[in-house]
Tab-separated table of C-alpha atoms in Angstrom:
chain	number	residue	atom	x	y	z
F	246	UNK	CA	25.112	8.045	-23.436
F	247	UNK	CA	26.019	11.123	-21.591
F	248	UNK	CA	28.194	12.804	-24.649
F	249	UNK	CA	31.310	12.264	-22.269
F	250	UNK	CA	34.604	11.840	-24.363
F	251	UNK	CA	36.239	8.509	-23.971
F	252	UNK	CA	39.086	9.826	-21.475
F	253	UNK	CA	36.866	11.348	-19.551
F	254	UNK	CA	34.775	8.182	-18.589
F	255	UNK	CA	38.266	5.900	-18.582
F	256	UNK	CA	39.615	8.148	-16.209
F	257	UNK	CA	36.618	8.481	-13.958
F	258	UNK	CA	35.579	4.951	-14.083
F	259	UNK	CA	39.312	3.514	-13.124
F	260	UNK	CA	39.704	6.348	-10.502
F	261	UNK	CA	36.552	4.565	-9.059
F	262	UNK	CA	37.982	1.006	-9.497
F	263	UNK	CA	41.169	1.613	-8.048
F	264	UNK	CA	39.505	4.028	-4.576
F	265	UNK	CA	37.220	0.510	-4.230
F	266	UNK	CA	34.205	2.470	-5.092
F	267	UNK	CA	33.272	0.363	-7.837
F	268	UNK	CA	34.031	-3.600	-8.103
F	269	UNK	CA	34.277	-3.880	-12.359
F	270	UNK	CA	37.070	-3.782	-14.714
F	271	UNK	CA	37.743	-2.186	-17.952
F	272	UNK	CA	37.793	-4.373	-21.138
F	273	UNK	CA	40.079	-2.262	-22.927
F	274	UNK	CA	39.312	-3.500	-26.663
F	275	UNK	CA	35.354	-3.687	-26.108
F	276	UNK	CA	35.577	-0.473	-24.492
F	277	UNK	CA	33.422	-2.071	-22.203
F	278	UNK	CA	33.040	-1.728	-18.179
F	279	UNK	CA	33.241	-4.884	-16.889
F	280	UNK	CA	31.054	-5.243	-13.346
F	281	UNK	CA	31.887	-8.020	-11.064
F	282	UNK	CA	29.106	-9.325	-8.385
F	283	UNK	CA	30.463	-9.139	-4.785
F	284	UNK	CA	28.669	-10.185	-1.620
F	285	UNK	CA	27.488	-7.519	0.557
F	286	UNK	CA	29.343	-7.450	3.676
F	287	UNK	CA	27.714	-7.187	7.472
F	288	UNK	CA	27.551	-3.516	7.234
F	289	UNK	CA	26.372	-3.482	3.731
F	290	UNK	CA	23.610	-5.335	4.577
F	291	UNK	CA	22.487	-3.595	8.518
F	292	UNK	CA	22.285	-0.652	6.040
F	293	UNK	CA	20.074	-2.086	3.904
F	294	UNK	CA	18.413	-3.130	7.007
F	295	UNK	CA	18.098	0.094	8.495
F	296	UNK	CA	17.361	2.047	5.547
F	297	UNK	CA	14.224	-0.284	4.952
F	298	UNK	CA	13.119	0.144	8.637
F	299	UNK	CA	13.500	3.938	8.373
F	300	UNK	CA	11.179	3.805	5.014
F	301	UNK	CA	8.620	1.792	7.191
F	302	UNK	CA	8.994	4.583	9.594
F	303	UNK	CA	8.428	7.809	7.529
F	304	UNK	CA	5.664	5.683	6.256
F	305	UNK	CA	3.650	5.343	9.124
F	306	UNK	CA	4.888	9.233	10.131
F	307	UNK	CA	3.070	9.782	7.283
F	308	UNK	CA	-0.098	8.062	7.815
F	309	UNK	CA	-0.420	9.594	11.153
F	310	UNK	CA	-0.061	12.790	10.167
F	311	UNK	CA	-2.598	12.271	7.560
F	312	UNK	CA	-5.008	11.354	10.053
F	313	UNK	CA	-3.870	13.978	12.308
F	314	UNK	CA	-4.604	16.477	9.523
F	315	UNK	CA	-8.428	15.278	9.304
F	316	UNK	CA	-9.314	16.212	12.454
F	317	UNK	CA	-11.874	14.117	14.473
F	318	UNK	CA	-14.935	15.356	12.805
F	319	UNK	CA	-14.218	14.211	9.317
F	320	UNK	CA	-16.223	12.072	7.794
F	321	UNK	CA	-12.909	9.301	7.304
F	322	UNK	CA	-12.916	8.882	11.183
F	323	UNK	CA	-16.890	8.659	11.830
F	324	UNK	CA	-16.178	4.798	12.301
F	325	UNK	CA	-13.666	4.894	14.632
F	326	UNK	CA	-14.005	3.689	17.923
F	327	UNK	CA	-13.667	6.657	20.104
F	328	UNK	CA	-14.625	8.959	17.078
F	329	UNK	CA	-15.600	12.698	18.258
F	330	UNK	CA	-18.600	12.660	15.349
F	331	UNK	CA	-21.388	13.760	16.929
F	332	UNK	CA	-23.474	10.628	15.605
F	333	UNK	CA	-21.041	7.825	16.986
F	334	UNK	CA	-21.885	5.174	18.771
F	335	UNK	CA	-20.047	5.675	22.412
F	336	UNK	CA	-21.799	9.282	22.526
F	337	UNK	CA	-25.046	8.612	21.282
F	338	UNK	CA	-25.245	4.924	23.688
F	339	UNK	CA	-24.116	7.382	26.443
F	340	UNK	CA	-26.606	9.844	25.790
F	341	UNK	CA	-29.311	7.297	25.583
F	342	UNK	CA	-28.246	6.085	29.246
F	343	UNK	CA	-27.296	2.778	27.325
F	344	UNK	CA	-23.999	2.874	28.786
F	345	UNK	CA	-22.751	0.015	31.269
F	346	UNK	CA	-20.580	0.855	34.492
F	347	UNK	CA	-17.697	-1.827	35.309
């Protein structure tokens, strides 16, 4: 696939096998690589874990900065609650005395 001569990839792939980087053997007269399913152990998986978590993470990092980019007087935010548009509710209830003291 990769134009790689033969040796080459034998070489590389049983360097792999043997340094437990890869979990497959070589069918020598298929020329075939030969991957064996393994179950991932406890760190394996808290990686997997983590590495979801941390996607949730910059996701939300995202979000927030997307919203911090607006700015409160964009039109996306007019319909929040504690929106800074001049024609939301809190403001123009306050300025119509309309407001309630607890």
């Amino acid at each position: 696939m990769f134009e790689l001569p033969v040796k080459e990839v034998h070489s590389i792939v049983s360097r792999m096998i043997i340094k437990e980087e890869l979990l497959a053997s070589l069918d020598e007269p298929t020329r075939t690589i030969v991957l064996h399913h393994a179950k991932p152990n406890r760190l394996q998986c808290q990686t997997v874990l983590l590495a979801e978590k941390i996607s949730t993470l910059a996701d939300h990092n995202e979000e927030l900065m997307k919203l911090k980019h607006a700015g409160p007087w964009s039109v996306q935010n007019q319909n929040a609650p504690f929106s800074r548009h001049p024609h939301s509710n809190w403001q123009s209830k306050f300025r119509r005395g309309q407001h309630s003291h607890r």
